[in-house]
Amino acid sequence: MVRALVTLIWMLAAMCSYAADQATGDTATYKYPGLAQTPPMGWNSWNTFGCKIDESLIRETANAMVSSGLRDAGYVYVNIDDCWHGERDAQGFIQPDAKRFPSGMKALADSVHQKGLKLGLYSDAGSKTCAGHPGSQGHEYQDAAQYAQWGIDYLKYDWCNTEERNPVEAYRTMAQALKAAGRPIVFSVCEWGDSKPWVWAPPLAHLWRTTGDITNCWDCVISHGSWNSYGVLRILDKQEGLRKFAGPGRWNDPDMMEVGNLASAGESRAHFAMWAMLAAPLIAGNDVRNMSDDTRSILTNKEVIAVDQDVLGVPAFAYKKEGDVEFWFRPLAEGAWAMAVLNRGAEVRQVTFDWTKEDVEDTQSHLRLDLPGAVYRLRDLFERAVMGSTNKPLKIKVPAHDIIIYRLDR
Ligand code: GLA
């Protein structure tokens, strides 16, 4: 009886809010406004744990995010991916798997919130999730209302088992349902880039996956039969041409990070720094309860994070390539720049960058490195030290599968 009443109240609230949107003609944007003004930061269970998840893992991870300094560095979303689901109840409300999540989602969200963190969940626009759990198709308003009631702060919404469903309709329906539910929930489109979500998702969602799944290698493609997963460089290369679609409140998502899951600290550094250069969401995918000092220090590097979180929100561009080495630039607020020198190859590379011979201009933002008008200090963000300036050519060795990232300030 009580549940039936709750159902009725949620349905009415959803319908009223939707009617209000229609009445005010607010069709330009469906997503909750003002969220994700910089790329979201947090953790997600999938890359390391897949379906082996439960309440203890989430609680231990939340504790580790606090004790390791991840939370204070900005990682606030604790996101539970696929496989948290049980069945729908008699009224059709989704329930967590009672064996894995015995305290229920509301209690878990409360406990995560008490630690100064936020809780995210995963669902799917089809009949079933990718791992075969109940999807949200036909239950969007009910699911959004349930998430809001539990205190959920982030929804990753996947694309398995959608048959002939139109992605714009499917994601718009959930966006409207989330907005109607009235809680600030970051909405993450996970459609793998197949129908160019960067074109249609900005009014609906705060971020959208641009590719298929990442995997923990530098430059591999792994076939899973009907789909592939991709190493860090493969995902990076698929971002070409997408920078113009991103900005405050709307981010390209090259997938959750494999920092700490790669073959070396250099690879993790390069992966992390390139995600920061791209203004990508920084969602850690490693086991943060058991990470090495190297991994912790990469993930909590405040100066690299500041590049990612820069308020201009303009992603980097590849300025030039010399064999295995790529030079990337990103304009930052207040006339600063970030520069990354990425060595994709398996050999150390000696490179020179002669500032007098270069003209670094961003054709998108029309910002230009003011050379030779100004001298910029070059601060190496992993060495955490000023390493010279633009008044003499940069001569550096970049180790194999590694990166050097600078901030340039006048
Ligand atoms: C898809 C997504 C992944 C993950 C899994 C879960 O493959 O792209 O990120 O959420 O589903 O089943």
mmCIF file of N, CA and C in Angstrom, residues 12-125:
data_model
loop_
_atom_site.group_PDB
_atom_site.id
_atom_site.type_symbol
_atom_site.label_atom_id
_atom_site.label_comp_id
_atom_site.label_asym_id
_atom_site.label_seq_id
_atom_site.Cartn_x
_atom_site.Cartn_y
_atom_site.Cartn_z
ATOM 1 N N LEU A 12 3.266 11.220 -10.397
ATOM 2 C CA LEU A 12 2.628 12.537 -10.508
ATOM 3 C C LEU A 12 3.678 13.637 -10.581
ATOM 4 N N ALA A 13 4.691 13.522 -9.708
ATOM 5 C CA ALA A 13 5.757 14.535 -9.687
ATOM 6 C C ALA A 13 6.448 14.588 -11.043
ATOM 7 N N ALA A 14 6.721 13.421 -11.585
ATOM 8 C CA ALA A 14 7.400 13.359 -12.881
ATOM 9 C C ALA A 14 6.543 13.998 -13.961
ATOM 10 N N MET A 15 5.251 13.663 -13.954
ATOM 11 C CA MET A 15 4.369 14.197 -14.985
ATOM 12 C C MET A 15 4.231 15.719 -14.864
ATOM 13 N N CYS A 16 4.140 16.222 -13.602
ATOM 14 C CA CYS A 16 3.994 17.674 -13.402
ATOM 15 C C CYS A 16 5.218 18.397 -13.941
ATOM 16 N N SER A 17 6.404 17.857 -13.587
ATOM 17 C CA SER A 17 7.635 18.512 -14.000
ATOM 18 C C SER A 17 7.754 18.510 -15.527
ATOM 19 N N TYR A 18 7.380 17.376 -16.131
ATOM 20 C CA TYR A 18 7.449 17.280 -17.585
ATOM 21 C C TYR A 18 6.483 18.282 -18.219
ATOM 22 N N ALA A 19 5.253 18.356 -17.635
ATOM 23 C CA ALA A 19 4.257 19.292 -18.160
ATOM 24 C C ALA A 19 4.772 20.724 -18.050
ATOM 25 N N ALA A 20 5.476 21.034 -16.925
ATOM 26 C CA ALA A 20 6.014 22.385 -16.732
ATOM 27 C C ALA A 20 7.038 22.703 -17.823
ATOM 28 N N ASP A 21 7.888 21.715 -18.131
ATOM 29 C CA ASP A 21 8.874 21.917 -19.198
ATOM 30 C C ASP A 21 8.186 22.230 -20.516
ATOM 31 N N GLN A 22 7.141 21.452 -20.789
ATOM 32 C CA GLN A 22 6.413 21.650 -22.046
ATOM 33 C C GLN A 22 5.810 23.053 -22.077
ATOM 34 N N ALA A 23 5.210 23.456 -20.913
ATOM 35 C CA ALA A 23 4.511 24.746 -20.851
ATOM 36 C C ALA A 23 5.476 25.902 -21.057
ATOM 37 N N THR A 24 6.706 25.784 -20.492
ATOM 38 C CA THR A 24 7.659 26.885 -20.627
ATOM 39 C C THR A 24 8.451 26.771 -21.930
ATOM 40 N N GLY A 25 8.165 25.732 -22.699
ATOM 41 C CA GLY A 25 8.868 25.559 -23.955
ATOM 42 C C GLY A 25 10.338 25.249 -23.766
ATOM 43 N N ASP A 26 10.697 24.699 -22.593
ATOM 44 C CA ASP A 26 12.105 24.426 -22.298
ATOM 45 C C ASP A 26 12.536 23.120 -22.956
ATOM 46 N N THR A 27 12.626 23.161 -24.270
ATOM 47 C CA THR A 27 13.022 21.943 -24.959
ATOM 48 C C THR A 27 14.468 22.004 -25.435
ATOM 49 N N ALA A 28 15.108 23.162 -25.231
ATOM 50 C CA ALA A 28 16.472 23.318 -25.744
ATOM 51 C C ALA A 28 17.434 22.401 -24.997
ATOM 52 N N THR A 29 17.259 22.286 -23.704
ATOM 53 C CA THR A 29 18.141 21.408 -22.956
ATOM 54 C C THR A 29 17.330 20.616 -21.958
ATOM 55 N N TYR A 30 17.580 19.313 -21.921
ATOM 56 C CA TYR A 30 16.840 18.456 -21.008
ATOM 57 C C TYR A 30 17.657 18.120 -19.780
ATOM 58 N N LYS A 31 18.967 18.332 -19.868
ATOM 59 C CA LYS A 31 19.771 17.847 -18.750
ATOM 60 C C LYS A 31 19.698 18.802 -17.560
ATOM 61 N N TYR A 32 20.058 18.286 -16.404
ATOM 62 C CA TYR A 32 20.064 19.112 -15.203
ATOM 63 C C TYR A 32 21.126 20.199 -15.402
ATOM 64 N N PRO A 33 20.756 21.463 -15.269
ATOM 65 C CA PRO A 33 21.698 22.539 -15.606
ATOM 66 C C PRO A 33 22.786 22.740 -14.546
ATOM 67 N N GLY A 34 23.886 23.287 -14.983
ATOM 68 C CA GLY A 34 24.930 23.732 -14.052
ATOM 69 C C GLY A 34 25.857 22.638 -13.558
ATOM 70 N N LEU A 35 25.654 21.384 -13.990
ATOM 71 C CA LEU A 35 26.527 20.293 -13.529
ATOM 72 C C LEU A 35 27.716 20.129 -14.465
ATOM 73 N N ALA A 36 28.770 19.497 -13.969
ATOM 74 C CA ALA A 36 29.937 19.133 -14.786
ATOM 75 C C ALA A 36 30.465 20.324 -15.581
ATOM 76 N N GLN A 37 30.600 21.453 -14.930
ATOM 77 C CA GLN A 37 31.174 22.617 -15.619
ATOM 78 C C GLN A 37 32.641 22.380 -15.947
ATOM 79 N N THR A 38 33.274 21.485 -15.169
ATOM 80 C CA THR A 38 34.593 20.939 -15.549
ATOM 81 C C THR A 38 34.392 19.421 -15.631
ATOM 82 N N PRO A 39 35.311 18.692 -16.298
ATOM 83 C CA PRO A 39 35.072 17.253 -16.505
ATOM 84 C C PRO A 39 34.887 16.511 -15.172
ATOM 85 N N PRO A 40 33.878 15.630 -15.085
ATOM 86 C CA PRO A 40 33.647 14.890 -13.843
ATOM 87 C C PRO A 40 34.866 14.052 -13.453
ATOM 88 N N MET A 41 35.074 13.917 -12.150
ATOM 89 C CA MET A 41 36.194 13.108 -11.625
ATOM 90 C C MET A 41 35.655 12.113 -10.608
ATOM 91 N N GLY A 42 36.182 10.898 -10.662
ATOM 92 C CA GLY A 42 35.730 9.885 -9.716
ATOM 93 C C GLY A 42 36.369 8.542 -9.990
ATOM 94 N N TRP A 43 35.638 7.499 -9.683
ATOM 95 C CA TRP A 43 36.104 6.115 -9.829
ATOM 96 C C TRP A 43 34.941 5.296 -10.357
ATOM 97 N N ASN A 44 35.248 4.220 -11.093
ATOM 98 C CA ASN A 44 34.204 3.313 -11.580
ATOM 99 C C ASN A 44 34.694 1.876 -11.412
ATOM 100 N N SER A 45 33.769 0.995 -11.112
ATOM 101 C CA SER A 45 34.121 -0.391 -10.759
ATOM 102 C C SER A 45 34.501 -1.271 -11.952
ATOM 103 N N TRP A 46 34.113 -0.895 -13.179
ATOM 104 C CA TRP A 46 34.156 -1.858 -14.285
ATOM 105 C C TRP A 46 35.563 -2.319 -14.685
ATOM 106 N N ASN A 47 36.487 -1.376 -14.900
ATOM 107 C CA ASN A 47 37.764 -1.762 -15.524
ATOM 108 C C ASN A 47 38.506 -2.834 -14.740
ATOM 109 N N THR A 48 38.458 -2.759 -13.431
ATOM 110 C CA THR A 48 39.178 -3.758 -12.641
ATOM 111 C C THR A 48 38.276 -4.893 -12.158
ATOM 112 N N PHE A 49 37.055 -4.587 -11.803
ATOM 113 C CA PHE A 49 36.247 -5.597 -11.103
ATOM 114 C C PHE A 49 35.167 -6.242 -11.951
ATOM 115 N N GLY A 50 34.814 -5.638 -13.105
ATOM 116 C CA GLY A 50 33.740 -6.214 -13.917
ATOM 117 C C GLY A 50 32.510 -6.458 -13.047
ATOM 118 N N CYS A 51 31.972 -7.692 -13.107
ATOM 119 C CA CYS A 51 30.756 -8.008 -12.324
ATOM 120 C C CYS A 51 31.070 -8.420 -10.887
ATOM 121 N N LYS A 52 32.355 -8.501 -10.523
ATOM 122 C CA LYS A 52 32.685 -8.935 -9.144
ATOM 123 C C LYS A 52 32.608 -7.750 -8.188
ATOM 124 N N ILE A 53 31.400 -7.280 -7.966
ATOM 125 C CA ILE A 53 31.223 -6.093 -7.128
ATOM 126 C C ILE A 53 30.230 -6.384 -6.011
ATOM 127 N N ASP A 54 30.411 -5.700 -4.909
ATOM 128 C CA ASP A 54 29.419 -5.758 -3.835
ATOM 129 C C ASP A 54 29.589 -4.519 -2.962
ATOM 130 N N GLU A 55 28.720 -4.457 -1.970
ATOM 131 C CA GLU A 55 28.691 -3.302 -1.080
ATOM 132 C C GLU A 55 30.023 -3.082 -0.350
ATOM 133 N N SER A 56 30.682 -4.187 0.040
ATOM 134 C CA SER A 56 31.954 -4.017 0.767
ATOM 135 C C SER A 56 32.987 -3.347 -0.120
ATOM 136 N N LEU A 57 33.040 -3.778 -1.396
ATOM 137 C CA LEU A 57 34.003 -3.162 -2.317
ATOM 138 C C LEU A 57 33.736 -1.661 -2.415
ATOM 139 N N ILE A 58 32.473 -1.293 -2.506
ATOM 140 C CA ILE A 58 32.143 0.132 -2.673
ATOM 141 C C ILE A 58 32.501 0.909 -1.401
ATOM 142 N N ARG A 59 32.202 0.339 -0.253
ATOM 143 C CA ARG A 59 32.536 1.028 1.006
ATOM 144 C C ARG A 59 34.056 1.138 1.182
ATOM 145 N N GLU A 60 34.763 0.038 0.883
ATOM 146 C CA GLU A 60 36.234 0.065 1.028
ATOM 147 C C GLU A 60 36.852 1.057 0.036
ATOM 148 N N THR A 61 36.293 1.087 -1.164
ATOM 149 C CA THR A 61 36.806 2.026 -2.176
ATOM 150 C C THR A 61 36.575 3.468 -1.724
ATOM 151 N N ALA A 62 35.381 3.730 -1.208
ATOM 152 C CA ALA A 62 35.084 5.095 -0.734
ATOM 153 C C ALA A 62 36.061 5.477 0.378
ATOM 154 N N ASN A 63 36.313 4.558 1.299
ATOM 155 C CA ASN A 63 37.275 4.852 2.379
ATOM 156 C C ASN A 63 38.664 5.125 1.802
ATOM 157 N N ALA A 64 39.062 4.306 0.814
ATOM 158 C CA ALA A 64 40.395 4.476 0.224
ATOM 159 C C ALA A 64 40.487 5.780 -0.553
ATOM 160 N N MET A 65 39.375 6.207 -1.140
ATOM 161 C CA MET A 65 39.406 7.481 -1.874
ATOM 162 C C MET A 65 39.662 8.636 -0.922
ATOM 163 N N VAL A 66 39.181 8.499 0.290
ATOM 164 C CA VAL A 66 39.442 9.543 1.287
ATOM 165 C C VAL A 66 40.880 9.429 1.791
ATOM 166 N N SER A 67 41.284 8.218 2.215
ATOM 167 C CA SER A 67 42.602 8.091 2.868
ATOM 168 C C SER A 67 43.764 8.290 1.891
ATOM 169 N N SER A 68 43.566 7.992 0.613
ATOM 170 C CA SER A 68 44.658 8.147 -0.363
ATOM 171 C C SER A 68 44.799 9.576 -0.865
ATOM 172 N N GLY A 69 43.824 10.421 -0.531
ATOM 173 C CA GLY A 69 43.886 11.799 -1.034
ATOM 174 C C GLY A 69 43.162 11.984 -2.356
ATOM 175 N N LEU A 70 42.594 10.895 -2.903
ATOM 176 C CA LEU A 70 41.874 11.038 -4.184
ATOM 177 C C LEU A 70 40.693 12.000 -4.045
ATOM 178 N N ARG A 71 39.920 11.842 -2.975
ATOM 179 C CA ARG A 71 38.762 12.725 -2.815
ATOM 180 C C ARG A 71 39.210 14.188 -2.775
ATOM 181 N N ASP A 72 40.238 14.457 -1.974
ATOM 182 C CA ASP A 72 40.663 15.852 -1.841
ATOM 183 C C ASP A 72 41.290 16.385 -3.121
ATOM 184 N N ALA A 73 41.733 15.472 -3.986
ATOM 185 C CA ALA A 73 42.264 15.916 -5.288
ATOM 186 C C ALA A 73 41.134 16.167 -6.290
ATOM 187 N N GLY A 74 39.888 15.823 -5.918
ATOM 188 C CA GLY A 74 38.742 16.128 -6.790
ATOM 189 C C GLY A 74 37.922 14.936 -7.249
ATOM 190 N N TYR A 75 38.390 13.723 -6.940
ATOM 191 C CA TYR A 75 37.654 12.516 -7.369
ATOM 192 C C TYR A 75 36.487 12.277 -6.411
ATOM 193 N N VAL A 76 35.309 12.711 -6.789
ATOM 194 C CA VAL A 76 34.187 12.612 -5.840
ATOM 195 C C VAL A 76 33.150 11.548 -6.216
ATOM 196 N N TYR A 77 33.064 11.165 -7.473
ATOM 197 C CA TYR A 77 32.022 10.199 -7.848
ATOM 198 C C TYR A 77 32.526 8.765 -7.657
ATOM 199 N N VAL A 78 31.780 7.994 -6.888
ATOM 200 C CA VAL A 78 32.054 6.565 -6.709
ATOM 201 C C VAL A 78 30.989 5.863 -7.549
ATOM 202 N N ASN A 79 31.379 5.340 -8.700
ATOM 203 C CA ASN A 79 30.391 4.857 -9.663
ATOM 204 C C ASN A 79 30.354 3.339 -9.735
ATOM 205 N N ILE A 80 29.175 2.798 -9.461
ATOM 206 C CA ILE A 80 28.975 1.350 -9.542
ATOM 207 C C ILE A 80 28.509 1.043 -10.956
ATOM 208 N N ASP A 81 29.256 0.237 -11.664
ATOM 209 C CA ASP A 81 28.922 -0.100 -13.058
ATOM 210 C C ASP A 81 27.955 -1.281 -13.083
ATOM 211 N N ASP A 82 27.948 -2.010 -14.173
ATOM 212 C CA ASP A 82 26.999 -3.106 -14.391
ATOM 213 C C ASP A 82 27.059 -4.126 -13.238
ATOM 214 N N CYS A 83 25.942 -4.815 -13.030
ATOM 215 C CA CYS A 83 25.848 -5.987 -12.143
ATOM 216 C C CYS A 83 25.483 -5.672 -10.692
ATOM 217 N N TRP A 84 24.993 -4.479 -10.411
ATOM 218 C CA TRP A 84 24.487 -4.195 -9.065
ATOM 219 C C TRP A 84 23.022 -4.615 -8.919
ATOM 220 N N HIS A 85 22.383 -4.901 -10.057
ATOM 221 C CA HIS A 85 20.926 -5.071 -10.084
ATOM 222 C C HIS A 85 20.452 -6.404 -9.546
ATOM 223 N N GLY A 86 19.271 -6.331 -8.896
ATOM 224 C CA GLY A 86 18.475 -7.531 -8.645
ATOM 225 C C GLY A 86 17.335 -7.511 -9.653
ATOM 226 N N GLU A 87 16.147 -7.813 -9.189
ATOM 227 C CA GLU A 87 14.976 -7.796 -10.076
ATOM 228 C C GLU A 87 14.124 -6.563 -9.787
ATOM 229 N N ARG A 88 13.108 -6.353 -10.612
ATOM 230 C CA ARG A 88 12.115 -5.316 -10.325
ATOM 231 C C ARG A 88 11.111 -5.864 -9.312
ATOM 232 N N ASP A 89 10.597 -4.985 -8.449
ATOM 233 C CA ASP A 89 9.599 -5.443 -7.472
ATOM 234 C C ASP A 89 8.213 -5.489 -8.130
ATOM 235 N N ALA A 90 7.204 -5.805 -7.335
ATOM 236 C CA ALA A 90 5.861 -5.999 -7.898
ATOM 237 C C ALA A 90 5.350 -4.738 -8.593
ATOM 238 N N GLN A 91 5.805 -3.559 -8.144
ATOM 239 C CA GLN A 91 5.380 -2.308 -8.803
ATOM 240 C C GLN A 91 6.306 -1.926 -9.955
ATOM 241 N N GLY A 92 7.295 -2.724 -10.200
ATOM 242 C CA GLY A 92 8.200 -2.436 -11.310
ATOM 243 C C GLY A 92 9.428 -1.626 -10.918
ATOM 244 N N PHE A 93 9.619 -1.363 -9.627
ATOM 245 C CA PHE A 93 10.804 -0.605 -9.198
ATOM 246 C C PHE A 93 12.025 -1.524 -9.143
ATOM 247 N N ILE A 94 13.125 -1.064 -9.740
ATOM 248 C CA ILE A 94 14.359 -1.853 -9.731
ATOM 249 C C ILE A 94 14.911 -1.933 -8.311
ATOM 250 N N GLN A 95 15.430 -3.103 -7.974
ATOM 251 C CA GLN A 95 16.029 -3.327 -6.649
ATOM 252 C C GLN A 95 17.480 -3.766 -6.830
ATOM 253 N N PRO A 96 18.347 -3.417 -5.893
ATOM 254 C CA PRO A 96 19.707 -3.955 -5.982
ATOM 255 C C PRO A 96 19.706 -5.443 -5.641
ATOM 256 N N ASP A 97 20.727 -6.140 -6.089
ATOM 257 C CA ASP A 97 20.925 -7.541 -5.722
ATOM 258 C C ASP A 97 21.076 -7.602 -4.196
ATOM 259 N N ALA A 98 20.134 -8.271 -3.546
ATOM 260 C CA ALA A 98 20.083 -8.235 -2.076
ATOM 261 C C ALA A 98 21.268 -8.962 -1.440
ATOM 262 N N LYS A 99 21.860 -9.905 -2.165
ATOM 263 C CA LYS A 99 23.026 -10.609 -1.597
ATOM 264 C C LYS A 99 24.264 -9.727 -1.641
ATOM 265 N N ARG A 100 24.432 -9.030 -2.764
ATOM 266 C CA ARG A 100 25.635 -8.185 -2.905
ATOM 267 C C ARG A 100 25.487 -6.837 -2.199
ATOM 268 N N PHE A 101 24.268 -6.329 -2.145
ATOM 269 C CA PHE A 101 24.033 -4.997 -1.553
ATOM 270 C C PHE A 101 22.972 -5.089 -0.464
ATOM 271 N N PRO A 102 23.276 -5.829 0.624
ATOM 272 C CA PRO A 102 22.247 -6.111 1.637
ATOM 273 C C PRO A 102 21.715 -4.859 2.329
ATOM 274 N N SER A 103 22.500 -3.802 2.406
ATOM 275 C CA SER A 103 22.005 -2.597 3.094
ATOM 276 C C SER A 103 21.078 -1.769 2.219
ATOM 277 N N GLY A 104 21.066 -2.073 0.908
ATOM 278 C CA GLY A 104 20.236 -1.285 -0.014
ATOM 279 C C GLY A 104 20.983 -0.041 -0.482
ATOM 280 N N MET A 105 20.494 0.522 -1.565
ATOM 281 C CA MET A 105 21.206 1.652 -2.194
ATOM 282 C C MET A 105 21.089 2.953 -1.409
ATOM 283 N N LYS A 106 19.957 3.149 -0.719
ATOM 284 C CA LYS A 106 19.794 4.406 0.015
ATOM 285 C C LYS A 106 20.831 4.481 1.140
ATOM 286 N N ALA A 107 20.968 3.374 1.871
ATOM 287 C CA ALA A 107 21.925 3.360 2.978
ATOM 288 C C ALA A 107 23.355 3.521 2.440
ATOM 289 N N LEU A 108 23.639 2.883 1.302
ATOM 290 C CA LEU A 108 24.983 2.985 0.723
ATOM 291 C C LEU A 108 25.254 4.428 0.280
ATOM 292 N N ALA A 109 24.257 5.034 -0.363
ATOM 293 C CA ALA A 109 24.420 6.431 -0.806
ATOM 294 C C ALA A 109 24.626 7.341 0.408
ATOM 295 N N ASP A 110 23.861 7.116 1.466
ATOM 296 C CA ASP A 110 24.018 7.946 2.675
ATOM 297 C C ASP A 110 25.440 7.826 3.200
ATOM 298 N N SER A 111 25.944 6.599 3.256
ATOM 299 C CA SER A 111 27.277 6.407 3.821
ATOM 300 C C SER A 111 28.356 7.031 2.930
ATOM 301 N N VAL A 112 28.182 6.911 1.614
ATOM 302 C CA VAL A 112 29.129 7.536 0.671
ATOM 303 C C VAL A 112 29.070 9.068 0.816
ATOM 304 N N HIS A 113 27.862 9.594 0.939
ATOM 305 C CA HIS A 113 27.715 11.054 1.101
ATOM 306 C C HIS A 113 28.375 11.543 2.387
ATOM 307 N N GLN A 114 28.277 10.735 3.435
ATOM 308 C CA GLN A 114 28.885 11.155 4.710
ATOM 309 C C GLN A 114 30.397 11.296 4.611
ATOM 310 N N LYS A 115 30.979 10.620 3.639
ATOM 311 C CA LYS A 115 32.436 10.716 3.452
ATOM 312 C C LYS A 115 32.807 11.861 2.512
ATOM 313 N N GLY A 116 31.831 12.669 2.123
ATOM 314 C CA GLY A 116 32.131 13.785 1.224
ATOM 315 C C GLY A 116 32.256 13.339 -0.220
ATOM 316 N N LEU A 117 31.646 12.194 -0.550
ATOM 317 C CA LEU A 117 31.696 11.654 -1.910
ATOM 318 C C LEU A 117 30.280 11.565 -2.468
ATOM 319 N N LYS A 118 30.173 11.189 -3.747
ATOM 320 C CA LYS A 118 28.866 11.051 -4.391
ATOM 321 C C LYS A 118 28.769 9.654 -4.986
ATOM 322 N N LEU A 119 27.534 9.168 -5.148
ATOM 323 C CA LEU A 119 27.366 7.796 -5.642
ATOM 324 C C LEU A 119 26.774 7.791 -7.052
ATOM 325 N N GLY A 120 27.373 6.980 -7.926
ATOM 326 C CA GLY A 120 26.869 6.836 -9.286
ATOM 327 C C GLY A 120 26.387 5.427 -9.545
ATOM 328 N N LEU A 121 25.433 5.288 -10.476
ATOM 329 C CA LEU A 121 24.939 3.970 -10.879
ATOM 330 C C LEU A 121 25.001 3.846 -12.396
ATOM 331 N N TYR A 122 24.742 2.634 -12.839
ATOM 332 C CA TYR A 122 24.783 2.276 -14.258
ATOM 333 C C TYR A 122 23.441 1.676 -14.646
ATOM 334 N N SER A 123 22.940 2.065 -15.824
ATOM 335 C CA SER A 123 21.825 1.327 -16.402
ATOM 336 C C SER A 123 21.990 1.300 -17.916
ATOM 337 N N ASP A 124 20.966 0.869 -18.595
ATOM 338 C CA ASP A 124 21.080 0.613 -20.031
ATOM 339 C C ASP A 124 19.760 0.991 -20.700
ATOM 340 N N ALA A 125 19.872 1.541 -21.911
ATOM 341 C CA ALA A 125 18.685 2.003 -22.642
ATOM 342 C C ALA A 125 17.919 0.860 -23.292
#
